[in-house]
């Protein structure tokens, strides 16, 4: 989980615009925890799969 969280935050930072913002939110319920990571980058372009044929760690 630590590695997953690190990778998500790192990618959000890496793909943010200069002067952009990375927002991390946490919501806890009695049964679960929800973590949100959002940046101000352009995101994945429509029609282009995020990891098609890519090697990921």
PDB file of C-alpha atoms in Angstrom:
ATOM      1  CA  UNK A   1       0.000   0.000   0.000  1.00  0.00           C
ATOM      2  CA  UNK A   2       2.845   2.384   0.733  1.00  0.00           C
ATOM      3  CA  UNK A   3       4.319   1.861  -2.741  1.00  0.00           C
ATOM      4  CA  UNK A   4       0.906   2.304  -4.381  1.00  0.00           C
ATOM      5  CA  UNK A   5       0.250   5.547  -2.501  1.00  0.00           C
ATOM      6  CA  UNK A   6       3.738   6.839  -3.317  1.00  0.00           C
ATOM      7  CA  UNK A   7       3.322   6.069  -7.029  1.00  0.00           C
ATOM      8  CA  UNK A   8      -0.069   7.787  -7.239  1.00  0.00           C
ATOM      9  CA  UNK A   9       1.152  10.932  -5.477  1.00  0.00           C
ATOM     10  CA  UNK A  10       4.394  10.968  -7.468  1.00  0.00           C
ATOM     11  CA  UNK A  11       2.528  10.678 -10.783  1.00  0.00           C
ATOM     12  CA  UNK A  12       0.077  13.399  -9.768  1.00  0.00           C
ATOM     13  CA  UNK A  13       3.020  15.699  -8.988  1.00  0.00           C
ATOM     14  CA  UNK A  14       4.976  14.683 -12.071  1.00  0.00           C
ATOM     15  CA  UNK A  15       2.119  15.354 -14.476  1.00  0.00           C
ATOM     16  CA  UNK A  16       0.922  18.609 -12.908  1.00  0.00           C
ATOM     17  CA  UNK A  17       1.466  21.882 -14.708  1.00  0.00           C
ATOM     18  CA  UNK A  18       4.170  24.256 -13.461  1.00  0.00           C
ATOM     19  CA  UNK A  19       2.579  26.051 -10.523  1.00  0.00           C
ATOM     20  CA  UNK A  20      -0.135  23.378 -10.431  1.00  0.00           C
ATOM     21  CA  UNK A  21      -1.682  21.747  -7.411  1.00  0.00           C
ATOM     22  CA  UNK A  22      -1.960  18.185  -6.092  1.00  0.00           C
ATOM     23  CA  UNK A  23      -4.870  17.621  -3.717  1.00  0.00           C
ATOM     24  CA  UNK A  24      -5.076  14.591  -1.423  1.00  0.00           C
ATOM     25  CA  UNK A  25      -8.362  13.862   0.340  1.00  0.00           C
ATOM     26  CA  UNK A  26      -9.263  11.235   2.911  1.00  0.00           C
ATOM     27  CA  UNK A  27     -12.757  10.119   3.862  1.00  0.00           C
ATOM     28  CA  UNK A  28     -13.390   7.549   6.577  1.00  0.00           C
ATOM     29  CA  UNK A  29     -16.633   5.637   7.065  1.00  0.00           C
ATOM     30  CA  UNK A  30     -17.362   2.887   9.592  1.00  0.00           C
ATOM     31  CA  UNK A  31     -16.528   0.255   6.932  1.00  0.00           C
ATOM     32  CA  UNK A  32     -13.873   1.806   4.714  1.00  0.00           C
ATOM     33  CA  UNK A  33     -11.433   4.566   3.927  1.00  0.00           C
ATOM     34  CA  UNK A  34     -11.466   6.470   0.627  1.00  0.00           C
ATOM     35  CA  UNK A  35      -8.349   8.266  -0.562  1.00  0.00           C
ATOM     36  CA  UNK A  36      -8.496  10.729  -3.450  1.00  0.00           C
ATOM     37  CA  UNK A  37      -5.514  12.137  -5.319  1.00  0.00           C
ATOM     38  CA  UNK A  38      -6.173  14.871  -7.873  1.00  0.00           C
ATOM     39  CA  UNK A  39      -3.942  17.224  -9.832  1.00  0.00           C
ATOM     40  CA  UNK A  40      -4.346  20.165 -12.171  1.00  0.00           C
ATOM     41  CA  UNK A  41      -2.614  18.454 -15.112  1.00  0.00           C
ATOM     42  CA  UNK A  42      -4.250  17.796 -18.481  1.00  0.00           C
ATOM     43  CA  UNK A  43      -5.035  14.182 -17.622  1.00  0.00           C
ATOM     44  CA  UNK A  44      -5.298  11.308 -20.062  1.00  0.00           C
ATOM     45  CA  UNK A  45      -6.414  12.387 -23.500  1.00  0.00           C
ATOM     46  CA  UNK A  46      -9.771  10.980 -24.698  1.00  0.00           C
ATOM     47  CA  UNK A  47      -9.382   7.850 -26.791  1.00  0.00           C
ATOM     48  CA  UNK A  48      -5.933   7.086 -25.432  1.00  0.00           C
ATOM     49  CA  UNK A  49      -5.800   4.253 -22.876  1.00  0.00           C
ATOM     50  CA  UNK A  50      -3.570   5.060 -19.924  1.00  0.00           C
ATOM     51  CA  UNK A  51      -1.412   1.924 -20.003  1.00  0.00           C
ATOM     52  CA  UNK A  52      -2.030   0.242 -23.342  1.00  0.00           C
ATOM     53  CA  UNK A  53       1.023  -1.954 -24.027  1.00  0.00           C
ATOM     54  CA  UNK A  54       3.034  -0.178 -21.336  1.00  0.00           C
ATOM     55  CA  UNK A  55       5.201  -1.884 -18.759  1.00  0.00           C
ATOM     56  CA  UNK A  56       4.271  -0.717 -15.264  1.00  0.00           C
ATOM     57  CA  UNK A  57       5.877  -1.371 -11.903  1.00  0.00           C
TER      58      UNK A  57
END
